[in-house]
Amino acid sequence: MRTDFTKYVNPNIGTIGHLLQSTAPNVQSPHGAAVVAPVFRAGMKDRYLSDKIFGFSAGAAIVMPYTGADVPDYEKTASSFDHDFESAHPDWYEALLEDSGIFECHTAMENYGAFAFDYPAGAIPSLAVYLKNCSSAILENGFLYLEGENNGAPFGTLFALPRVSSVEFFDVVLPNEYEPEKMEPAKAVRIVWKDEHILLPFALSAMGKRSAITCFAQNVRGKVFSDIQKECNAAWNCILGKVRVEGGEPQKTIFYTSLYRVLSRMHNYSVNGKYLGFDGKIHKNNGHNYYCDDGIWDTFRGAHPLQLLLEPKVHEDIVHSYLRMYQESGWLPRFPHLGGNIPCMIGHHTVSMLAESMVKGVDFDYALAYEAAYKNATRRTMLPWRDGEAEELTKCYYEKGFFPALEEAEEETCPAVHSFENRQAAAVTIEHSFDDWCLAQMAEKLGKKEDAAYFSRRAKNYQKVYDPEIGFVHPKKADGSFVAPYNPKFCGGQGGRKYFAENNAYIYNFAAQHDIAGTIEMMGGAKKFSDKLDNLFIEQYDGVLKSTFLMQYPDATGLMGQFCMGNEPSFHIPYLYNYCGEAYKTQRKVQELMKLWFTDSPLGVCGDEDGGAMSAWLAFSAMGFYPVNPASGRYDLGSPLFDKIEIDLPNGKIFTIDARGAAGRAKYIQSAKIGEEVLEEPFFTHEQMLRGETLTLEMGERPKKVWNK
């Protein structure tokens, strides 16, 4: 019997945030642009706790079924609901709208989908369609076409209206999603049906009405709700089924839900073989679908490596999409959305994805990729949350090897610096040294020896902001002196942003993920490095309340000492014991973190789920390995949650992990081998994985403190 892996997916996991954002119970196909979800009370971060549903998203529109003859009103058409009468799945969703007695159901697939409304007998079956940022609403030939805006680009929704009694247009106001006290003018449509059981299919496109109509004709016409739902279910089973696990039944839901989150992004916006580019023009796919919506600071660490492993063709198309964006805009984007790049966070980490793709054999234009990444590294500003040509602070990095900081109380001197995000000077230095290492690998592969040597030297720049006297990363001023006074724990203001990115020096001490050996030497050897790691997980808050610490570092959720599982720069840190001869501590720590911070509940994601980044860590770690440095082509062993894992490989082979007892208390690796090859260290390469052999992990309940001996 074929396994339906979607039964293990719970989209309500993470719908209550630990401090900041929560997830949403999205219905979509893998990477689908049609993402449908309930719309909850504006401004309510913990979506699961919303008292009402205000509608359901559908591209440019929010649809909400209701009963009666009232003019659409966003507050009045909203309905209370009960989670006991809700079914959330990746391929379909259903809820009872209690105030009207309507059962709402929806499904989606790529750029199209369908709603089903079941109205109570004798009611006036009505539908409110609310339009944010609407630029046009056209009713003709039984279709309603609505065009609004999605991150600065036009985005249209086409509905096919069955057996309509009347359609009317109204002016309304809607609450701002993030500032609900601010009301915004909008449009609404009221549709009255002739029937009590309604199927409302739709199609989406960023390329205008004609494109949406063609999409509908090719993909939707003649289908009923179950046809689309089965397509979506099959698409999810195709990708979720590429990883099969045995043992650890309670963990299966957490694992497959994590895969669902990772493989939901980026979104494929190609329609009918075309896409809307960063230049505002329509282009042909030319054999590669166009993917957008990403946050590379978050996703380069685990989400893209996991997609490369499980979806090689999708990943290849994603790389091609990034290079198209470069050609159409002049820069490699960091956070690409339909309307262009959003200059979020720090670093030019697209180079990690490009370097990783090169070392793992993905097919794309290496010379063009190097050109784009080289331009980033030599001409583009390093300022957080800014974009454009390099300015004086970036040029300091080029000349002196570090991004300059100011004293804590010193007034900003560079007008280009973001007023809230500040300089994040030490983090910028360290993260760009990683980017420089990645670029050096690309240069080496292309035979550019001088460039490789130059960027390899720059890859050591992280060491220039380490202060051996205090044993911590320590920001430097432009004259080369360390800032003073300085507290590594409570430094840099809100989020540590004068010196760091959402974290403090305890985390950034270990942030040079490309050169762990160099970091160990910098810190005085393996013993001192291990001691610092041990202390990271137990160091407290110097007499202040934990809430006071979190007020300064609100992204530092999932705390274990100063380590924060809920924020991306921490992800690789539990695996660093592998580098100082204490792999058993990595095995213990990753098991603790998985079982403590990832659960099958609305509170089951310990930080912001940034494009699948958090879930990628869990998915990799549950399988027993993680890419500490994605561009190295190497995976670091941890401790799996399952007795057996089978992974379908891009070359048609199967990589098996045999870890009998791991689903119980046997979390410690006693010995490891791939095929008959004994692993002398707790690492293996992508090339070894592609051989399609079995990674045999002999597991035990007590630690083996010396690897494989």
XYZ file of C-alpha atoms in Angstrom:
709
model
C 0.000 0.000 0.000
C 1.302 3.449 -0.932
C 2.148 5.568 2.103
C 0.394 8.927 2.295
C 3.155 11.003 3.856
C 0.892 14.058 4.137
C -0.841 12.357 7.085
C 2.336 13.106 9.067
C 2.210 16.840 8.272
C 0.622 19.184 10.812
C 0.563 22.756 9.407
C -0.526 24.094 12.810
C 2.889 23.325 14.304
C 4.495 26.660 15.124
C 1.319 28.737 14.802
C 2.097 30.209 18.229
C 5.412 32.071 18.299
C 7.810 31.864 21.241
C 8.384 35.619 21.106
C 8.079 37.048 17.600
C 6.432 35.535 14.502
C 4.452 32.341 14.084
C 3.795 30.046 11.135
C 0.517 29.788 9.193
C -1.416 26.660 8.148
C -0.701 27.151 4.445
C -2.211 25.001 1.722
C -0.028 24.870 -1.386
C 1.855 22.461 -3.577
C 5.643 22.256 -3.165
C 6.975 25.710 -4.149
C 3.506 26.703 -5.342
C 2.760 30.391 -5.907
C -0.864 29.744 -4.933
C -0.590 29.865 -1.144
C -3.988 29.764 0.575
C -4.383 30.236 4.309
C -6.906 31.570 6.813
C -6.599 35.292 7.486
C -6.642 35.869 11.216
C -7.076 38.998 13.311
C -4.776 41.775 12.072
C -1.755 42.308 14.284
C -2.174 38.945 16.029
C 1.238 37.290 15.898
C 0.054 34.014 17.434
C -2.233 32.957 14.612
C -3.503 29.845 16.383
C -4.986 32.007 19.137
C -7.078 34.191 16.858
C -10.693 34.260 17.938
C -11.975 34.644 14.385
C -11.239 33.938 10.747
C -11.578 37.041 8.576
C -11.177 35.327 5.228
C -8.924 33.140 3.130
C -6.045 34.402 0.992
C -6.098 33.917 -2.768
C -3.385 35.931 -4.482
C -4.622 39.503 -4.778
C -7.791 38.814 -2.810
C -9.213 37.671 0.513
C -12.429 35.676 0.166
C -14.923 35.154 2.969
C -18.245 33.288 2.638
C -21.145 34.578 4.733
C -24.936 34.516 4.801
C -27.395 37.360 4.450
C -27.952 40.453 2.348
C -25.578 42.795 4.175
C -23.021 44.923 2.346
C -19.533 43.370 2.857
C -17.864 44.587 6.044
C -14.534 43.098 7.076
C -15.400 42.929 10.772
C -19.011 41.776 10.346
C -18.334 38.962 7.861
C -15.607 37.527 10.127
C -16.565 34.367 11.969
C -15.554 32.571 15.125
C -14.174 29.057 14.681
C -13.199 26.067 16.782
C -9.966 24.124 16.202
C -11.888 20.934 17.006
C -13.850 21.585 13.793
C -10.796 22.436 11.696
C -8.722 20.110 9.498
C -5.330 21.435 8.363
C -3.216 19.564 5.798
C -0.648 20.631 3.197
C -3.068 19.810 0.358
C -6.423 20.862 1.825
C -7.981 22.757 4.717
C -11.484 22.811 6.145
C -13.124 24.841 8.902
C -16.613 25.368 10.237
C -17.435 29.083 10.316
C -19.532 28.970 13.447
C -21.369 32.296 13.103
C -22.925 31.309 9.776
C -22.779 27.503 9.852
C -20.782 27.474 6.595
C -18.185 24.782 5.940
C -15.259 26.310 4.036
C -12.689 24.135 2.284
C -9.787 24.986 -0.036
C -6.967 23.376 -1.966
C -4.231 24.698 -4.247
C -1.710 23.580 -6.845
C 1.147 25.614 -8.400
C -0.668 28.699 -9.765
C -4.261 27.636 -9.273
C -6.699 26.160 -6.775
C -10.284 25.999 -5.609
C -12.582 26.888 -2.738
C -15.657 24.895 -1.753
C -18.414 26.494 0.320
C -21.249 24.511 1.878
C -23.961 26.939 3.050
C -26.781 25.993 5.436
C -30.190 25.356 3.875
C -32.404 28.400 3.455
C -29.623 30.980 3.865
C -28.703 33.695 1.384
C -25.354 32.284 0.124
C -23.017 35.280 -0.189
C -19.292 35.796 -0.669
C -17.227 38.842 0.234
C -14.055 39.378 -1.782
C -11.741 41.949 -0.221
C -9.037 43.533 -2.344
C -5.905 45.088 -0.892
C -3.921 47.431 -3.131
C -6.374 46.697 -5.928
C -5.613 48.372 -9.233
C -8.386 46.725 -11.266
C -11.488 44.542 -10.909
C -13.051 43.238 -14.127
C -16.181 41.103 -14.454
C -16.785 39.507 -17.835
C -17.881 36.195 -19.363
C -18.414 34.591 -15.977
C -14.908 35.460 -14.724
C -13.889 37.957 -12.049
C -10.328 39.197 -12.538
C -8.662 41.155 -9.750
C -5.224 42.703 -9.934
C -3.378 43.937 -6.880
C 0.223 44.123 -5.701
C 2.629 41.558 -4.266
C 5.856 43.025 -2.887
C 5.987 45.783 -5.482
C 4.850 43.728 -8.479
C 1.411 43.261 -10.039
C -0.335 40.047 -9.107
C -3.672 38.915 -10.498
C -6.356 36.457 -9.378
C -8.963 35.066 -11.778
C -12.124 33.486 -10.318
C -14.580 31.444 -12.368
C -18.031 32.290 -10.962
C -20.662 29.490 -11.087
C -24.436 30.298 -11.129
C -24.327 33.849 -9.819
C -27.445 35.809 -8.813
C -25.668 39.160 -8.471
C -22.265 40.839 -8.251
C -21.784 44.256 -6.659
C -18.694 46.401 -5.989
C -18.186 48.459 -2.815
C -15.661 50.723 -1.114
C -14.483 49.399 2.268
C -11.685 49.892 4.752
C -9.322 47.178 5.959
C -7.001 47.154 8.993
C -3.302 47.306 8.269
C -1.875 43.814 8.793
C 0.944 45.015 11.065
C -0.691 48.122 12.530
C -4.367 47.159 12.854
C -5.308 50.515 14.347
C -4.519 52.058 10.959
C -7.364 51.570 8.512
C -6.702 51.540 4.781
C -9.143 52.207 1.925
C -9.860 49.141 -0.174
C -12.398 47.582 -2.499
C -14.848 44.753 -1.916
C -17.030 42.600 -4.108
C -20.228 40.932 -2.939
C -21.310 37.832 -4.843
C -24.650 36.112 -4.226
C -24.935 32.521 -5.403
C -27.960 30.628 -6.694
C -26.851 27.418 -4.972
C -25.954 26.364 -1.456
C -22.987 24.199 -2.535
C -20.357 26.254 -4.385
C -17.103 25.360 -6.135
C -15.008 28.480 -6.750
C -11.888 27.679 -8.811
C -9.171 30.282 -9.399
C -5.908 30.882 -11.229
C -3.046 33.275 -10.465
C -0.502 35.127 -12.569
C 1.849 38.096 -12.238
C 1.597 38.702 -15.995
C -1.922 40.016 -16.455
C -5.426 38.814 -17.214
C -4.638 36.961 -20.440
C -1.958 34.910 -18.685
C -4.363 34.045 -15.845
C -7.076 33.011 -18.315
C -4.639 30.753 -20.168
C -3.482 29.253 -16.865
C -7.109 28.555 -15.957
C -7.882 26.998 -19.340
C -4.844 24.717 -19.220
C -4.975 23.666 -15.569
C -8.399 24.199 -14.012
C -11.225 24.044 -16.529
C -13.367 20.932 -16.127
C -11.876 19.890 -12.783
C -13.730 19.405 -9.519
C -12.295 20.116 -6.060
C -11.032 16.581 -5.511
C -9.105 16.637 -8.820
C -6.954 19.571 -7.681
C -6.612 18.217 -4.158
C -5.372 14.869 -5.513
C -2.825 16.674 -7.707
C -1.528 18.560 -4.682
C -1.486 15.419 -2.557
C 0.478 13.537 -5.225
C 2.970 16.403 -5.540
C 3.607 16.398 -1.795
C 3.918 12.621 -1.618
C 6.408 12.690 -4.479
C 8.780 14.928 -2.543
C 8.042 13.889 1.060
C 8.414 10.256 0.013
C 12.013 10.853 -1.028
C 12.901 10.392 2.632
C 11.547 7.345 4.435
C 12.114 6.833 8.133
C 11.530 3.939 10.522
C 11.107 4.024 14.287
C 10.424 7.093 16.368
C 6.716 7.321 15.556
C 6.042 10.527 17.522
C 8.905 12.230 15.689
C 7.553 11.476 12.197
C 5.027 14.305 12.364
C 7.697 16.789 13.437
C 10.061 15.561 10.715
C 7.656 15.541 7.770
C 6.118 18.849 8.833
C 9.627 20.294 8.733
C 10.106 18.984 5.187
C 6.768 20.575 4.241
C 7.940 23.961 5.532
C 11.336 23.771 3.805
C 9.950 22.620 0.463
C 7.182 25.217 0.370
C 9.680 27.935 -0.592
C 10.948 29.410 -2.929
C 7.772 29.986 -4.980
C 7.590 29.075 -8.657
C 6.045 32.079 -10.436
C 6.351 30.695 -13.960
C 3.022 30.557 -15.788
C 2.604 29.133 -19.282
C 6.384 28.997 -19.758
C 6.945 32.680 -18.904
C 7.758 34.844 -15.888
C 7.849 38.492 -14.820
C 11.465 39.535 -14.274
C 13.174 42.030 -12.003
C 13.245 44.443 -14.946
C 9.432 44.495 -15.110
C 9.453 42.644 -18.443
C 7.992 39.268 -19.357
C 10.574 36.627 -20.251
C 10.473 33.039 -21.488
C 11.520 30.295 -19.098
C 13.991 28.755 -21.563
C 13.918 25.423 -19.784
C 14.124 26.719 -16.206
C 11.185 27.717 -14.037
C 11.444 31.054 -12.270
C 11.586 30.939 -8.470
C 11.314 33.913 -6.138
C 10.619 34.796 -2.469
C 13.699 33.957 -0.432
C 15.745 35.264 2.467
C 19.257 34.048 1.785
C 20.685 35.033 5.203
C 18.324 32.483 6.687
C 18.167 29.823 3.985
C 21.779 29.381 2.805
C 22.579 27.461 5.986
C 20.241 24.475 5.632
C 17.201 25.075 3.427
C 19.071 25.376 0.127
C 21.416 22.442 0.912
C 18.384 20.270 1.699
C 16.613 21.322 -1.490
C 19.763 20.610 -3.504
C 19.816 17.101 -2.056
C 16.115 16.265 -2.439
C 15.111 18.392 -5.453
C 18.117 18.757 -7.752
C 16.097 20.077 -10.729
C 14.262 22.623 -8.578
C 17.546 23.725 -7.043
C 19.122 24.083 -10.477
C 16.183 26.275 -11.529
C 16.595 28.352 -8.356
C 20.255 29.016 -9.172
C 19.296 29.995 -12.716
C 16.606 32.287 -11.263
C 19.162 34.087 -9.102
C 21.441 34.597 -12.089
C 18.530 35.960 -14.138
C 17.820 38.403 -11.337
C 21.454 39.504 -11.497
C 21.268 40.030 -15.247
C 17.991 41.943 -14.973
C 18.949 44.182 -12.037
C 22.744 44.386 -11.909
C 23.105 42.782 -8.462
C 22.639 39.316 -6.967
C 19.621 39.657 -4.680
C 19.659 38.851 -0.973
C 15.906 38.722 -0.312
C 14.306 38.432 -3.778
C 10.576 39.035 -4.150
C 8.431 39.602 -7.213
C 9.082 43.346 -7.262
C 12.842 43.025 -6.817
C 15.460 42.660 -4.119
C 14.672 43.689 -0.537
C 17.936 44.675 1.206
C 17.382 42.704 4.419
C 19.949 41.488 6.954
C 23.694 41.327 6.280
C 26.197 39.482 4.119
C 26.136 38.556 0.448
C 25.407 34.892 1.167
C 24.067 34.014 -2.254
C 27.729 33.199 -2.913
C 27.411 30.265 -0.476
C 24.588 28.765 -2.524
C 26.569 29.289 -5.741
C 29.793 27.828 -4.340
C 27.941 24.865 -2.853
C 26.178 24.241 -6.154
C 29.516 24.265 -7.976
C 31.179 21.806 -5.616
C 28.132 19.495 -5.802
C 27.988 19.555 -9.603
C 24.859 21.597 -10.340
C 24.672 22.692 -13.997
C 24.708 26.478 -14.495
C 26.901 29.249 -15.918
C 29.863 29.222 -13.516
C 31.545 32.195 -15.161
C 28.416 34.346 -14.870
C 27.956 33.279 -11.244
C 31.545 34.223 -10.449
C 31.135 37.574 -12.163
C 28.067 38.315 -10.033
C 29.622 37.155 -6.750
C 32.894 38.990 -7.491
C 30.948 42.215 -8.059
C 29.267 41.736 -4.689
C 32.611 41.263 -2.947
C 34.430 44.182 -4.540
C 31.836 46.871 -5.268
C 28.692 46.396 -3.185
C 27.965 47.997 0.165
C 28.213 45.780 3.237
C 25.929 48.031 5.264
C 23.110 46.125 6.998
C 19.709 46.585 5.398
C 21.116 48.798 2.645
C 22.036 48.265 -0.995
C 24.070 49.905 -3.739
C 27.710 50.772 -4.325
C 30.328 50.485 -1.590
C 30.666 53.460 0.760
C 33.356 54.476 3.254
C 32.678 51.757 5.849
C 32.761 48.991 3.261
C 35.983 50.387 1.841
C 37.497 50.115 5.314
C 36.831 46.354 5.112
C 38.543 46.231 1.716
C 41.574 48.147 3.009
C 41.943 47.042 6.643
C 40.079 43.754 6.781
C 37.322 44.725 9.211
C 34.090 46.702 9.163
C 34.527 49.648 11.546
C 32.451 50.139 14.688
C 31.705 53.116 16.898
C 31.802 53.381 20.662
C 28.525 52.328 22.266
C 27.472 55.925 23.009
C 29.142 57.540 20.000
C 26.902 59.366 17.543
C 26.672 57.877 14.044
C 28.947 59.597 11.522
C 27.893 57.831 8.302
C 24.525 59.042 6.983
C 24.046 55.854 4.949
C 23.760 53.672 8.081
C 20.242 52.378 8.807
C 18.894 54.258 11.840
C 17.544 51.120 13.557
C 19.749 48.329 12.185
C 22.984 50.227 12.860
C 26.399 48.961 11.689
C 26.442 45.409 13.132
C 30.163 45.838 12.581
C 31.649 42.635 14.031
C 28.938 40.444 12.511
C 29.434 42.088 9.111
C 33.171 41.379 9.298
C 32.721 37.726 10.252
C 29.899 36.930 7.833
C 31.694 38.559 4.903
C 34.831 36.571 5.710
C 32.682 33.478 5.156
C 31.473 34.925 1.839
C 35.087 35.609 0.860
C 35.973 31.977 1.569
C 33.121 30.843 -0.672
C 34.284 33.134 -3.456
C 37.824 31.785 -3.083
C 36.477 28.269 -3.706
C 34.691 29.446 -6.846
C 37.845 31.186 -8.070
C 39.910 28.048 -7.440
C 37.474 25.902 -9.407
C 37.637 28.340 -12.342
C 41.443 28.431 -12.290
C 41.633 32.033 -11.061
C 44.634 31.442 -8.790
C 45.340 35.068 -7.865
C 41.713 35.740 -6.995
C 41.577 32.520 -4.973
C 44.633 33.556 -2.960
C 43.282 37.089 -2.425
C 39.882 35.981 -1.157
C 41.448 33.203 0.932
C 43.378 35.915 2.766
C 40.195 37.920 3.234
C 38.505 34.777 4.592
C 40.747 35.159 7.681
C 39.354 38.631 8.432
C 37.143 37.235 11.186
C 40.298 36.891 13.288
C 40.842 40.661 13.200
C 37.834 41.255 15.427
C 38.774 38.651 18.052
C 40.353 39.881 21.276
C 42.472 37.133 22.907
C 42.725 39.123 26.137
C 39.008 38.794 26.833
C 38.413 35.663 24.752
C 35.606 37.175 22.704
C 34.844 38.783 19.384
C 35.462 42.494 19.984
C 34.463 45.197 17.449
C 37.155 47.567 16.211
C 37.043 51.261 15.447
C 38.370 52.610 12.156
C 41.762 53.325 13.760
C 42.179 49.649 14.640
C 41.554 49.933 18.386
C 38.876 47.897 20.142
C 35.749 49.700 21.293
C 35.571 50.429 25.023
C 33.831 49.966 27.355
C 32.576 46.625 26.075
C 30.385 43.869 27.532
C 30.276 40.775 25.270
C 26.900 39.734 26.679
C 24.998 43.019 26.862
C 26.564 45.042 24.075
C 25.374 46.930 21.048
C 21.903 48.015 22.123
C 18.663 46.443 20.885
C 19.455 43.116 19.235
C 23.151 43.896 19.662
C 22.816 45.786 16.388
C 25.672 48.207 16.850
C 28.008 45.219 16.716
C 26.060 42.038 15.909
C 23.014 40.691 14.059
C 20.221 39.767 16.503
C 22.699 38.042 18.863
C 25.683 38.793 21.069
C 29.401 37.966 21.122
C 28.783 34.550 22.713
C 27.154 33.395 19.464
C 29.448 35.262 17.067
C 32.520 33.781 18.744
C 31.691 30.653 16.725
C 30.332 32.273 13.553
C 33.282 31.650 11.200
C 31.743 28.389 10.019
C 34.209 28.142 7.113
C 37.294 27.920 9.325
C 36.648 26.020 12.536
C 40.266 24.850 12.683
C 41.418 28.472 12.522
C 38.904 29.439 15.199
C 40.171 26.686 17.497
C 43.750 27.866 17.057
C 42.671 31.486 17.588
C 41.039 30.538 20.888
C 44.098 28.715 22.206
C 43.528 25.110 21.202
C 40.948 22.349 21.358
C 40.569 22.304 25.154
C 39.886 26.028 25.446
C 37.556 25.860 22.443
C 35.622 23.009 24.039
C 35.446 24.864 27.352
C 33.973 27.886 25.576
C 31.389 25.687 23.901
C 30.489 24.089 27.239
C 30.112 27.498 28.831
C 27.952 28.800 25.974
C 25.213 26.323 26.877
C 25.150 27.174 30.610
C 26.116 30.865 30.808
C 23.343 32.856 32.459
C 22.233 36.517 32.517
C 24.481 38.191 35.103
C 21.795 38.733 37.693
C 19.138 40.197 35.401
C 15.843 38.537 34.656
C 15.646 36.310 31.605
C 12.892 38.616 30.370
C 15.318 41.546 30.545
C 17.783 39.631 28.387
C 15.041 38.807 25.881
C 13.949 42.440 25.761
C 17.390 43.250 24.386
C 17.628 40.120 22.214
C 14.050 39.253 21.153
C 15.290 36.951 18.373
C 17.227 34.828 20.878
C 14.461 32.313 21.558
C 14.997 28.653 22.352
C 17.620 29.620 24.897
C 20.003 27.132 26.469
C 22.378 29.368 28.365
C 23.522 31.951 25.833
C 22.938 29.541 22.942
C 19.686 30.332 21.103
C 18.184 27.553 19.017
C 15.645 30.002 17.626
C 18.022 32.120 15.526
C 20.055 31.192 12.472
C 23.674 32.062 13.455
C 23.411 29.388 16.157
C 22.418 26.504 13.908
C 25.854 25.022 13.270
C 27.238 25.540 16.776
C 26.097 22.246 18.419
C 28.062 20.395 15.734
C 31.362 22.110 16.588
C 32.335 19.574 19.254
C 33.099 17.335 16.268
C 36.115 19.546 15.560
C 37.764 19.313 18.976
C 37.644 15.575 19.577
C 34.378 15.502 21.536
C 31.827 14.294 18.991
C 29.784 12.626 21.734
C 28.873 16.089 23.048
C 27.489 17.038 19.633
C 25.413 13.842 19.667
C 24.003 14.625 23.093
C 23.370 18.297 22.412
C 21.532 17.941 19.102
C 19.267 15.296 20.642
C 18.498 17.611 23.578
C 17.742 20.511 21.264
C 15.507 18.506 18.933
C 13.473 16.991 21.740
C 13.202 20.211 23.741
C 12.497 22.828 21.090
C 10.730 20.988 18.245
C 7.381 19.437 19.160
C 4.058 18.451 17.605
C 2.119 21.457 18.903
C 1.332 25.069 17.987
C 4.404 25.965 20.095
C 6.540 23.452 18.228
C 8.926 25.835 16.402
C 11.207 27.735 18.762
C 11.974 30.733 16.530
C 10.857 32.597 13.438
C 10.354 30.091 10.617
C 12.236 32.138 8.015
C 11.530 30.500 4.671
C 12.037 27.004 6.059
C 15.351 27.788 7.741
C 14.370 26.565 11.206
C 12.724 23.444 9.817
C 15.763 22.643 7.674
C 17.892 22.388 10.812
C 15.434 19.933 12.336
C 15.073 17.889 9.135
C 18.830 17.507 8.688
C 19.485 16.871 12.380
C 16.707 14.272 12.612
C 18.429 12.379 9.781
C 21.682 12.536 11.741
C 23.813 15.052 9.845
C 24.074 18.765 9.043
C 26.136 21.004 6.678
C 28.141 23.221 9.062
C 29.780 24.816 6.019
C 27.388 24.192 3.107
C 29.922 25.214 0.465
C 32.496 22.688 1.675
C 30.599 19.714 0.235
C 30.860 18.009 3.619
C 28.226 16.912 6.146
C 28.804 16.779 9.914
C 27.460 13.807 11.867
C 25.108 14.347 14.771
C 22.656 11.807 16.161
C 19.551 10.673 14.221
C 16.052 10.433 15.683
C 15.178 7.327 13.679
C 16.399 3.738 13.488
C 16.587 3.814 9.714
C 16.470 6.553 7.091
C 16.401 6.087 3.315
C 17.058 9.081 1.048
C 16.432 8.993 -2.702
C 19.456 10.570 -4.390
C 19.595 12.731 -7.529
C 21.417 9.949 -9.415
C 18.669 7.392 -8.751
C 20.496 5.596 -5.952
C 19.422 5.367 -2.310
C 21.509 6.537 0.639
C 20.585 4.560 3.750
C 21.359 5.430 7.352
C 21.163 2.393 9.613
C 21.141 3.529 13.242
C 19.349 0.805 15.176
C 18.308 1.969 18.630
C 18.453 5.671 17.800
C 14.685 6.003 18.161
C 15.094 4.941 21.778
C 17.802 6.072 24.205
C 20.787 5.031 22.084
C 21.868 8.484 20.950
C 25.644 7.972 21.044
C 27.603 6.746 18.007
C 29.967 3.885 18.855
C 31.299 3.403 15.309
C 30.506 4.645 11.813
C 31.166 3.483 8.292
C 29.839 4.080 4.775
C 29.714 0.795 2.940
C 32.888 -0.864 4.160
C 34.752 2.434 4.556
C 35.284 3.304 8.216
C 34.809 6.987 8.965
C 37.946 8.150 10.731
C 36.240 11.434 11.678
C 32.584 12.383 12.295
C 32.129 13.707 8.765
C 31.284 12.449 5.296
C 31.131 14.131 1.907
C 28.383 14.709 -0.612
C 30.431 12.604 -3.015
C 30.443 9.693 -0.556
C 26.693 10.018 -0.127
C 26.113 9.851 -3.882
C 27.641 6.372 -3.976
C 24.291 5.202 -2.608
C 25.705 2.941 0.086
C 24.652 2.495 3.715
C 25.929 4.721 6.492
C 26.020 2.258 9.383
C 25.965 3.877 12.804
C 26.387 1.550 15.732
C 24.448 3.325 18.469
C 24.728 3.062 22.247
C 23.089 4.527 25.331
C 26.353 5.749 26.846
C 28.884 8.003 25.128
C 31.984 6.770 23.398
C 34.366 9.614 24.110
C 37.019 8.741 21.538
C 35.738 8.604 17.958
C 35.710 5.159 16.305
C 38.223 3.625 18.720
